[in-house]
Short mmCIF file of C-alpha atoms and ligand atoms in Angstrom, two decimals:
data_model
loop_
_atom_site.label_atom_id
_atom_site.label_comp_id
_atom_site.label_asym_id
_atom_site.label_seq_id
_atom_site.Cartn_x
_atom_site.Cartn_y
_atom_site.Cartn_z
CA MET A 1 99.68 60.63 49.03
CA GLY A 2 97.46 63.31 50.43
CA CYS A 3 97.39 61.91 53.96
CA ILE A 4 98.63 64.52 56.41
CA GLU A 5 99.74 62.03 59.09
CA ARG A 6 102.39 60.53 56.81
CA ARG A 7 104.22 63.82 56.33
CA GLU A 8 107.60 64.68 57.75
CA ARG A 9 106.82 68.24 58.83
CA THR A 10 104.22 69.06 61.49
CA LEU A 11 102.05 71.84 60.16
CA ASP A 12 100.94 74.75 62.29
CA LYS A 13 97.21 74.99 63.03
CA TYR A 14 96.27 77.61 60.45
CA VAL A 15 98.19 75.96 57.61
CA GLU A 16 96.96 72.51 58.59
CA GLY A 17 93.37 73.79 58.61
CA VAL A 18 93.75 75.08 55.04
CA TYR A 19 95.29 71.78 53.90
CA LYS A 20 92.64 69.63 55.60
CA SER A 21 89.86 71.71 54.13
CA LEU A 22 91.11 71.30 50.55
CA VAL A 23 91.47 67.53 51.04
CA GLU A 24 87.95 67.30 52.48
CA LYS A 25 86.46 69.33 49.64
CA ASP A 26 88.08 67.25 46.89
CA PRO A 27 89.17 63.96 48.47
CA LEU A 28 90.06 62.26 45.17
CA GLN A 29 92.43 64.93 43.83
CA LYS A 30 95.63 63.25 45.09
CA GLU A 31 98.11 65.05 42.84
CA PHE A 32 96.61 68.39 43.87
CA HIS A 33 96.88 67.47 47.57
CA GLN A 34 100.54 66.58 47.01
CA ALA A 35 101.37 69.86 45.25
CA ALA A 36 99.41 71.93 47.78
CA TYR A 37 101.07 70.17 50.72
CA GLU A 38 104.54 70.82 49.36
CA VAL A 39 103.83 74.53 48.99
CA LEU A 40 101.90 75.00 52.26
CA ALA A 41 104.43 73.14 54.39
CA THR A 42 107.39 75.09 53.06
CA ILE A 43 105.92 78.63 53.08
CA GLU A 44 104.90 78.28 56.73
CA PRO A 45 107.87 80.34 58.05
CA ALA A 46 106.75 83.26 55.85
CA ILE A 47 103.14 82.93 57.06
CA LYS A 48 104.35 83.05 60.66
CA LYS A 49 106.69 85.98 60.04
CA PHE A 50 104.09 88.15 58.27
CA PRO A 51 100.63 87.98 59.96
CA LYS A 52 99.06 89.98 57.08
CA TYR A 53 98.77 86.79 55.02
CA GLN A 54 96.63 85.04 57.61
CA ASP A 55 94.69 88.26 58.32
CA ASN A 56 93.80 88.50 54.63
CA ALA A 57 92.98 84.77 54.29
CA ILE A 58 95.59 84.51 51.54
CA LEU A 59 96.12 80.75 51.86
CA GLU A 60 92.40 79.96 51.74
CA ARG A 61 92.12 82.14 48.63
CA VAL A 62 95.26 81.01 46.82
CA VAL A 63 94.37 77.28 46.95
CA GLU A 64 90.99 77.96 45.33
CA PRO A 65 91.06 78.51 41.52
CA GLU A 66 89.54 81.78 40.33
CA ARG A 67 87.68 79.88 37.61
CA ILE A 68 87.38 76.30 36.27
CA ILE A 69 86.09 75.60 32.77
CA GLN A 70 85.13 72.04 31.81
CA PHE A 71 83.57 71.04 28.51
CA ARG A 72 83.01 68.20 26.08
CA VAL A 73 85.17 67.84 22.99
CA PRO A 74 83.49 65.86 20.20
CA TRP A 75 85.69 64.95 17.20
CA LYS A 76 85.75 62.47 14.32
CA ASP A 77 88.18 59.55 14.11
CA LYS A 78 89.66 58.15 10.90
CA ASP A 79 86.64 55.89 10.38
CA GLY A 80 84.23 58.83 10.66
CA LYS A 81 83.05 57.75 14.11
CA ILE A 82 82.30 60.46 16.67
CA GLN A 83 84.52 60.37 19.77
CA ILE A 84 84.08 62.40 22.94
CA ASN A 85 86.81 63.66 25.26
CA ARG A 86 86.81 66.06 28.18
CA GLY A 87 88.43 69.49 27.99
CA TYR A 88 89.57 71.63 30.93
CA ARG A 89 91.02 75.01 31.73
CA VAL A 90 91.80 75.89 35.33
CA GLN A 91 92.35 79.66 35.53
CA TYR A 92 93.98 79.63 38.91
CA ASN A 93 95.32 83.05 39.77
CA SER A 94 95.64 86.29 37.80
CA ALA A 95 96.90 88.60 40.55
CA ILE A 96 100.18 89.43 38.79
CA GLY A 97 99.21 89.04 35.11
CA PRO A 98 97.01 87.22 32.57
CA TYR A 99 96.64 83.49 33.17
CA LYS A 100 99.49 81.54 31.59
CA GLY A 101 100.19 77.80 31.45
CA GLY A 102 100.17 74.90 29.03
CA PHE A 103 97.62 72.47 27.63
CA ARG A 104 98.29 68.78 28.33
CA PHE A 105 96.75 66.05 26.13
CA HIS A 106 97.18 62.71 27.87
CA PRO A 107 94.82 59.93 29.04
CA THR A 108 95.80 60.58 32.68
CA VAL A 109 94.41 64.14 32.58
CA ASN A 110 91.60 64.85 35.07
CA LEU A 111 90.56 67.84 37.14
CA GLY A 112 92.92 66.94 40.03
CA VAL A 113 95.92 66.82 37.66
CA MET A 114 94.88 70.13 36.07
CA LYS A 115 94.59 71.73 39.52
CA PHE A 116 98.00 70.44 40.63
CA LEU A 117 99.63 71.82 37.50
CA GLY A 118 97.73 75.12 37.63
CA PHE A 119 98.60 75.63 41.30
CA GLU A 120 102.31 75.00 40.66
CA GLN A 121 102.18 77.35 37.70
CA ILE A 122 101.17 80.33 39.89
CA PHE A 123 104.45 80.26 41.83
CA LYS A 124 106.60 79.21 38.88
CA ASN A 125 105.38 82.15 36.81
CA SER A 126 105.92 84.51 39.70
CA LEU A 127 109.51 83.28 40.03
CA THR A 128 110.31 84.17 36.41
CA SER A 129 109.76 87.83 37.41
CA LEU A 130 107.54 88.30 34.32
CA PRO A 131 103.91 89.47 34.76
CA MET A 132 102.09 86.15 34.28
CA GLY A 133 99.30 84.56 36.34
CA GLY A 134 98.89 80.79 36.69
CA ALA A 135 96.67 78.37 34.74
CA LYS A 136 96.64 74.92 33.20
CA GLY A 137 94.38 73.10 30.78
CA GLY A 138 94.11 70.12 28.53
CA SER A 139 92.21 66.96 27.83
CA ASP A 140 92.21 63.21 28.38
CA PHE A 141 92.65 62.89 24.59
CA ASP A 142 95.74 60.84 23.63
CA PRO A 143 97.50 62.06 20.46
CA LYS A 144 99.75 58.97 20.51
CA GLY A 145 98.97 56.69 17.56
CA LYS A 146 96.44 59.14 16.07
CA THR A 147 96.64 60.33 12.47
CA ASP A 148 97.32 64.01 11.72
CA ASN A 149 93.69 64.37 10.58
CA GLU A 150 92.42 62.99 13.86
CA VAL A 151 94.65 65.34 15.85
CA GLU A 152 93.47 68.27 13.71
CA SER A 153 89.82 67.32 14.24
CA PHE A 154 90.35 67.15 18.00
CA CYS A 155 92.35 70.41 18.23
CA THR A 156 89.78 72.30 16.14
CA SER A 157 86.90 71.11 18.32
CA PHE A 158 88.87 71.89 21.50
CA ILE A 159 89.46 75.49 20.36
CA MET A 160 85.81 75.93 19.26
CA GLU A 161 85.04 76.09 22.99
CA MET A 162 88.37 77.32 24.38
CA TYR A 163 88.59 80.43 22.16
CA LYS A 164 85.87 82.06 24.30
CA HIS A 165 88.05 81.94 27.39
CA ILE A 166 91.51 82.97 26.11
CA GLY A 167 93.11 86.15 24.78
CA GLN A 168 96.26 88.19 25.15
CA PHE A 169 94.96 90.11 28.18
CA VAL A 170 93.04 87.17 29.66
CA ASP A 171 94.76 83.82 29.28
CA VAL A 172 97.66 82.74 27.07
CA PRO A 173 98.01 78.92 26.84
CA ALA A 174 101.02 76.96 25.54
CA GLY A 175 102.09 73.31 25.08
CA ASP A 176 102.84 70.55 27.56
CA ILE A 177 102.78 66.73 27.41
CA GLY A 178 101.18 65.66 24.12
CA VAL A 179 100.96 69.23 22.85
CA GLY A 180 103.90 70.10 20.62
CA ALA A 181 104.42 72.07 17.42
CA ARG A 182 101.79 70.08 15.49
CA GLU A 183 99.01 70.57 18.04
CA ILE A 184 99.80 74.26 18.66
CA GLY A 185 99.71 74.82 14.88
CA TYR A 186 96.24 73.28 14.51
CA MET A 187 94.91 75.16 17.54
CA TYR A 188 96.32 78.48 16.36
CA GLY A 189 94.82 77.90 12.90
CA ALA A 190 91.40 77.16 14.42
CA TYR A 191 91.62 80.25 16.68
CA ARG A 192 92.48 82.48 13.73
CA LYS A 193 89.65 81.07 11.59
CA ILE A 194 87.01 81.40 14.32
CA THR A 195 87.93 84.87 15.56
CA ASN A 196 89.23 86.43 12.32
CA LEU A 197 92.17 87.67 14.39
CA HIS A 198 95.84 86.99 13.90
CA GLY A 199 96.02 86.52 17.64
CA THR A 200 99.77 86.11 17.83
CA CYS A 201 99.70 86.87 21.54
CA VAL A 202 97.07 84.24 22.32
CA LEU A 203 99.14 81.04 22.22
CA THR A 204 102.86 80.54 22.78
CA GLY A 205 105.12 77.80 21.47
CA LYS A 206 104.00 78.79 17.97
CA GLY A 207 106.02 77.90 14.88
CA VAL A 208 108.71 80.49 14.17
CA VAL A 209 107.17 81.19 10.73
CA TYR A 210 103.91 82.43 12.28
CA GLY A 211 104.96 84.38 15.38
CA GLY A 212 106.81 81.89 17.56
CA SER A 213 110.00 82.77 19.42
CA LEU A 214 113.35 81.32 18.52
CA ALA A 215 114.67 79.15 21.38
CA ARG A 216 111.19 78.49 22.86
CA THR A 217 111.43 74.83 21.78
CA GLU A 218 114.77 74.47 23.54
CA ALA A 219 113.93 76.63 26.56
CA THR A 220 112.67 74.20 29.21
CA GLY A 221 115.45 71.64 28.74
CA TYR A 222 118.15 74.30 28.41
CA GLY A 223 116.79 76.13 31.45
CA ALA A 224 116.88 73.01 33.64
CA VAL A 225 120.53 72.45 32.77
CA TYR A 226 121.36 76.13 33.41
CA PHE A 227 119.71 75.81 36.81
CA CYS A 228 121.68 72.66 37.64
CA ASP A 229 124.87 74.41 36.59
CA GLU A 230 124.12 77.22 39.08
CA MET A 231 123.51 74.68 41.86
CA LEU A 232 126.79 72.94 41.07
CA LYS A 233 128.64 76.27 41.22
CA THR A 234 127.54 76.70 44.87
CA LYS A 235 129.54 73.52 45.56
CA LYS A 236 132.48 74.61 43.36
CA GLU A 237 131.53 71.88 40.89
CA SER A 238 130.83 72.08 37.17
CA MET A 239 129.01 70.14 34.44
CA LYS A 240 132.22 69.11 32.71
CA GLY A 241 132.69 65.34 32.61
CA LYS A 242 129.56 64.58 34.67
CA THR A 243 127.42 61.60 33.69
CA ALA A 244 123.71 62.42 33.54
CA LEU A 245 120.48 60.41 33.59
CA VAL A 246 117.59 61.93 31.67
CA SER A 247 114.08 60.45 31.65
CA GLY A 248 111.49 61.10 28.97
CA SER A 249 112.33 61.65 25.32
CA GLY A 250 109.96 64.48 24.55
CA ASN A 251 110.55 68.21 24.31
CA VAL A 252 112.13 68.76 27.73
CA ALA A 253 114.34 65.66 27.66
CA GLN A 254 115.58 66.31 24.11
CA TYR A 255 116.89 69.79 24.86
CA ALA A 256 118.19 68.94 28.31
CA VAL A 257 120.36 66.37 26.51
CA GLN A 258 121.49 68.96 23.96
CA LYS A 259 122.55 71.50 26.60
CA LEU A 260 124.26 68.78 28.67
CA ILE A 261 126.35 67.85 25.63
CA GLN A 262 127.18 71.53 24.97
CA LEU A 263 128.35 72.03 28.57
CA GLY A 264 130.61 68.97 28.46
CA ALA A 265 128.47 66.49 30.41
CA LYS A 266 127.62 62.97 29.21
CA PRO A 267 123.89 62.13 29.04
CA VAL A 268 123.47 58.33 28.99
CA THR A 269 119.73 57.58 29.24
CA LEU A 270 116.37 58.51 27.71
CA SER A 271 112.96 56.90 28.21
CA ASP A 272 109.30 56.85 27.24
CA SER A 273 106.29 55.26 28.85
CA ASP A 274 107.40 51.81 27.58
CA GLY A 275 110.96 51.73 29.03
CA TYR A 276 114.41 53.33 28.93
CA ILE A 277 117.64 53.11 26.92
CA TYR A 278 121.13 53.20 28.44
CA ASP A 279 123.98 54.27 26.19
CA PRO A 280 127.26 53.95 28.16
CA ALA A 281 129.17 55.74 25.38
CA GLY A 282 126.92 58.78 25.83
CA ILE A 283 124.26 60.38 23.64
CA ASP A 284 126.10 62.76 21.30
CA GLU A 285 124.77 65.43 18.88
CA LYS A 286 124.44 62.91 16.03
CA LYS A 287 122.51 60.40 18.11
CA LEU A 288 120.33 63.22 19.45
CA GLU A 289 119.49 64.21 15.88
CA TYR A 290 118.26 60.66 15.38
CA VAL A 291 116.10 60.93 18.55
CA LEU A 292 114.57 64.21 17.34
CA GLU A 293 113.62 62.61 14.03
CA LEU A 294 112.38 59.43 15.74
CA LYS A 295 110.20 61.24 18.29
CA ASN A 296 109.08 64.42 16.53
CA VAL A 297 108.67 63.23 12.94
CA LYS A 298 108.30 59.44 12.87
CA ARG A 299 106.62 59.42 16.30
CA GLY A 300 108.39 56.14 17.12
CA ARG A 301 109.39 54.48 20.40
CA ILE A 302 112.69 54.96 22.28
CA LYS A 303 113.55 51.25 22.11
CA GLU A 304 114.35 51.80 18.42
CA TYR A 305 117.45 53.73 19.61
CA ALA A 306 118.81 50.52 21.15
CA GLU A 307 118.16 48.67 17.89
CA LYS A 308 120.09 51.31 15.91
CA TYR A 309 123.19 51.85 18.08
CA LYS A 310 125.65 49.18 19.28
CA GLY A 311 126.34 48.74 22.99
CA VAL A 312 123.01 50.27 24.02
CA THR A 313 120.66 48.38 26.34
CA TYR A 314 116.88 48.72 26.54
CA GLU A 315 114.90 47.94 29.69
CA ALA A 316 111.16 47.61 29.19
CA LYS A 317 108.74 48.95 31.82
CA LYS A 318 111.54 50.47 33.90
CA THR A 319 112.83 53.94 34.75
CA PRO A 320 116.55 54.86 34.42
CA TRP A 321 117.25 55.66 38.09
CA GLY A 322 119.24 52.46 38.74
CA VAL A 323 122.04 53.52 36.36
CA LYS A 324 125.15 54.96 38.07
CA ALA A 325 125.54 58.69 37.37
CA ASP A 326 126.43 62.07 38.88
CA LEU A 327 123.30 63.98 37.85
CA ALA A 328 119.63 63.14 37.28
CA PHE A 329 117.06 65.06 35.24
CA PRO A 330 113.58 63.52 35.61
CA SER A 331 111.87 65.03 32.56
CA ALA A 332 108.88 62.79 31.73
CA THR A 333 105.95 63.06 34.13
CA GLN A 334 104.72 63.38 37.73
CA ASN A 335 105.75 60.87 40.41
CA GLU A 336 108.23 59.02 38.20
CA LEU A 337 110.98 59.02 40.86
CA ASN A 338 110.10 57.53 44.25
CA GLU A 339 111.79 57.02 47.62
CA LYS A 340 113.54 53.80 46.54
CA ASP A 341 114.80 55.41 43.34
CA ALA A 342 116.18 58.30 45.41
CA GLU A 343 118.01 55.87 47.69
CA ILE A 344 119.58 54.09 44.71
CA LEU A 345 120.65 57.40 43.14
CA ILE A 346 122.37 58.40 46.40
CA LYS A 347 124.04 55.00 46.75
CA ASN A 348 125.38 55.41 43.22
CA GLY A 349 126.93 58.80 44.02
CA CYS A 350 124.41 61.15 42.42
CA ILE A 351 125.04 64.74 43.60
CA ALA A 352 122.16 66.66 41.96
CA VAL A 353 118.56 65.96 40.95
CA THR A 354 117.05 68.66 38.74
CA GLU A 355 113.38 68.39 37.80
CA GLY A 356 112.67 68.98 34.12
CA ALA A 357 109.13 67.65 34.52
CA ASN A 358 106.45 68.92 36.90
CA MET A 359 106.50 67.10 40.26
CA PRO A 360 108.43 64.03 39.00
CA CYS A 361 109.77 63.29 42.51
CA THR A 362 107.38 62.07 45.19
CA LEU A 363 107.34 63.93 48.52
CA GLU A 364 109.09 60.94 50.10
CA ALA A 365 111.83 61.00 47.44
CA ILE A 366 112.40 64.72 48.02
CA SER A 367 112.77 64.12 51.72
CA VAL A 368 115.36 61.35 51.15
CA LEU A 369 117.35 63.54 48.74
CA GLN A 370 117.32 66.56 51.04
CA LYS A 371 118.38 64.52 54.07
CA ALA A 372 121.34 63.17 52.09
CA LYS A 373 122.26 66.77 51.10
CA VAL A 374 121.85 66.00 47.41
CA LEU A 375 121.26 69.24 45.48
CA TYR A 376 117.57 69.05 44.63
CA ALA A 377 115.82 71.51 42.31
CA PRO A 378 112.00 71.54 42.27
CA GLY A 379 110.41 71.84 38.82
CA LYS A 380 108.71 75.12 39.59
CA ALA A 381 112.18 76.68 39.70
CA SER A 382 114.24 74.48 37.38
CA ASN A 383 111.73 74.03 34.53
CA ALA A 384 110.53 77.64 34.59
CA GLY A 385 112.66 78.42 31.53
CA GLY A 386 109.84 77.19 29.29
CA VAL A 387 107.20 79.56 30.54
CA ALA A 388 109.74 82.36 30.90
CA THR A 389 110.55 82.07 27.20
CA SER A 390 106.82 81.92 26.47
CA GLY A 391 106.71 85.25 28.29
CA LEU A 392 109.49 86.48 26.00
CA GLU A 393 107.44 85.25 23.01
CA MET A 394 104.55 87.43 24.27
CA VAL A 395 106.87 90.44 24.53
CA GLN A 396 108.10 89.94 20.95
CA ASN A 397 104.51 89.48 19.67
CA SER A 398 103.37 92.67 21.42
CA GLN A 399 106.21 94.56 19.77
CA ARG A 400 105.49 92.93 16.39
CA TYR A 401 109.17 92.08 16.38
CA PHE A 402 111.52 89.15 17.00
CA TRP A 403 114.86 88.55 18.63
CA SER A 404 117.71 86.28 17.45
CA PHE A 405 118.22 82.82 18.96
CA GLU A 406 121.26 84.11 20.82
CA GLU A 407 119.36 87.07 22.29
CA VAL A 408 116.53 84.86 23.57
CA ASP A 409 118.94 82.22 24.90
CA ALA A 410 120.96 84.90 26.74
CA LYS A 411 117.76 86.28 28.31
CA LEU A 412 116.71 82.73 29.28
CA HIS A 413 120.09 82.12 30.86
CA GLY A 414 119.83 85.36 32.82
CA ILE A 415 116.34 84.46 34.04
CA MET A 416 117.48 81.00 35.22
CA VAL A 417 120.45 82.53 37.08
CA ASN A 418 118.04 84.97 38.77
CA ILE A 419 115.54 82.23 39.69
CA HIS A 420 118.37 80.22 41.22
CA LYS A 421 119.55 83.27 43.16
CA ALA A 422 116.04 84.07 44.40
CA ALA A 423 115.47 80.48 45.60
CA TYR A 424 118.95 80.19 47.12
CA ASP A 425 118.88 83.55 48.92
CA THR A 426 115.30 83.11 50.20
CA ALA A 427 116.04 79.66 51.64
CA LYS A 428 119.05 81.15 53.44
CA LEU A 429 117.01 84.08 54.72
CA PHE A 430 114.42 81.71 56.21
CA GLY A 431 117.03 79.56 57.92
CA GLU A 432 117.29 76.55 55.60
CA PRO A 433 120.23 77.19 53.26
CA GLY A 434 120.26 74.84 50.30
CA ASN A 435 116.52 74.06 50.58
CA TYR A 436 115.49 75.09 47.08
CA VAL A 437 111.92 73.88 47.63
CA MET A 438 111.41 76.30 50.48
CA GLY A 439 113.29 79.10 48.73
CA ALA A 440 111.36 78.78 45.46
CA ASN A 441 107.98 78.43 47.14
CA ILE A 442 108.41 81.41 49.45
CA ALA A 443 109.95 83.65 46.76
CA GLY A 444 107.14 82.78 44.32
CA PHE A 445 104.42 83.10 46.95
CA LEU A 446 105.33 86.49 48.44
CA LYS A 447 104.90 88.40 45.19
CA VAL A 448 101.51 86.83 44.41
CA ALA A 449 100.27 87.24 47.99
CA ASP A 450 101.26 90.91 48.14
CA ALA A 451 99.54 91.55 44.78
CA MET A 452 96.39 89.88 46.11
CA ILE A 453 96.38 92.03 49.23
CA ALA A 454 96.99 95.21 47.23
CA GLN A 455 94.04 94.47 44.94
CA GLY A 456 91.54 93.84 47.73
CA VAL A 457 89.27 90.99 48.74
CA TYR A 458 87.15 90.79 45.59
CA ALA A 459 89.88 90.89 42.92
P1 LIG B 1 106.32 65.52 25.71
O1 LIG B 1 104.93 65.07 25.42
O2 LIG B 1 107.10 66.16 24.64
O3 LIG B 1 107.17 64.28 26.27
C1 LIG B 1 106.77 63.59 27.41
C2 LIG B 1 107.70 62.42 27.60
O4 LIG B 1 107.41 61.81 28.84
C3 LIG B 1 107.55 61.35 26.55
O5 LIG B 1 108.77 60.70 26.36
C4 LIG B 1 106.52 60.43 27.18
O6 LIG B 1 106.56 59.09 26.70
C5 LIG B 1 106.93 60.47 28.63
N1 LIG B 1 105.77 60.23 29.48
C6 LIG B 1 104.59 60.90 29.50
N2 LIG B 1 103.76 60.35 30.39
C7 LIG B 1 104.42 59.32 30.94
C8 LIG B 1 104.08 58.37 31.93
N3 LIG B 1 102.89 58.38 32.53
N4 LIG B 1 105.04 57.44 32.26
C9 LIG B 1 106.25 57.43 31.66
N5 LIG B 1 106.62 58.30 30.70
C10 LIG B 1 105.71 59.24 30.35
O7 LIG B 1 106.19 66.47 26.99
P2 LIG B 1 107.22 67.54 27.54
O8 LIG B 1 108.61 67.08 27.31
O9 LIG B 1 106.81 68.86 27.04
O10 LIG B 1 106.89 67.53 29.11
C11 LIG B 1 107.55 66.65 30.02
C12 LIG B 1 107.35 67.18 31.43
O11 LIG B 1 107.89 68.50 31.53
C13 LIG B 1 105.91 67.30 31.90
O12 LIG B 1 105.84 67.07 33.29
C14 LIG B 1 105.58 68.76 31.63
O13 LIG B 1 104.52 69.23 32.44
C15 LIG B 1 106.89 69.40 32.02
N6 LIG B 1 107.12 70.73 31.48
C16 LIG B 1 107.17 70.94 30.13
C17 LIG B 1 107.40 72.21 29.63
C18 LIG B 1 107.56 72.47 28.17
O14 LIG B 1 107.92 73.59 27.82
N7 LIG B 1 107.34 71.49 27.28
C19 LIG B 1 107.54 73.37 30.53
C20 LIG B 1 107.59 73.01 31.94
C21 LIG B 1 107.35 71.75 32.36
P3 LIG B 1 105.42 58.55 25.72
O15 LIG B 1 105.74 59.14 24.39
O16 LIG B 1 105.55 57.08 25.78
O17 LIG B 1 104.10 59.05 26.29
#
């Protein structure tokens, strides 16, 4: 990845110059190169059509984060030994609102991964139509296998530095991989203790009993399925009776499965970093309840599902993309679906790939899917339901009020329909109907770029 010669599109000189410069400046940040390439290559028609973006050096400015914070996070393990991890917050762009984006706690976290996620977040947040800038943060700390006390020690130490850089009008973080209800709870508690503020607007994904929004937990998975449903409608298809592959078994995967069941589809796989399960009979509500308990309470491994239910197979160290199905929802992590996987999905009759995770498909896989006219939804559009509902959590917190589950879900559904429409219509307008990557990137970019121009060079 990151090598311009291997790409399918030939970039124009200005755009290529911007891309080359960011690769030269940070040659090791491969995931960031990949995310930047995807955006730069697809917004090119808009850059050509409107010279003001080049005149105002918008591309050079938008690829550079406004601020990067990096710090050490010392904490004590269960034996009383001091451990050190690295903490990050990349405050990428605040042209349209306060920085907003999750924290990720995972051993693969480094500055390049933070920049890729923060960069994507700018355009995703813009697409939601809510006033939120883009950011991402986290640590190479791994909560897996840690005791609650260890996680609390880490989260408290992390916030002892991070609290200086966040706030309702500055930066409002949320969860991501490795940061769920438990971690958000500890971080919110530490923030409250340090600042003496009930800063309900400062973190989203909070527990419902202390300011969280109903339906935030479900939002990303539900939103991805709503988006897929909209794509299917453009082909006069529906979810009913469709077999679906889901990867991951965390927050996004769990609620993608739930919405699939509700809309009459049949989800048949789930995975974690050790392997995947295939349940030909389909994962139903009861089995999903077991998964929720297994993953969120017992913190067990997905292979235990295959031990509990008859007729289920478990494949270690593999991803589910070889199983025959109509729909795929990669919902675990970046680059989990490659060119070969895409070819197998197509051979097996898959008609839509909807990203629940951020950048789960490689650039080569995307190209294969698009050439075969498979409906392909990029994460920045299809998983935007999570941050959109975080935005709705901020609205409720500001009003010191809350909405019912049904109200939030209806708003989420409306936002996903609008994001689909914006991506679909924009792609058509720029001459590539059905290219959701181009449509989402241009639609997200234009709003941010115009806000940057309006606010002048120094903003
Ligand atoms: P969780 O931590 O809840 O779950 C992540 C899942 O992915 C786990 O099953 C995990 O398995 C698996 N996974 C993580 N890393 C790897 C890896 N390197 N290889 C294989 N499997 C892996 O995270 P979320 O469900 O919240 O996030 C999943 C994806 O969705 C991420 O890309 C995230 O950025 C994106 N996303 C999440 C949003 C949200 O609201 N939660 C919003 C928008 C995007 P294991 O337990 O073995 O690590």
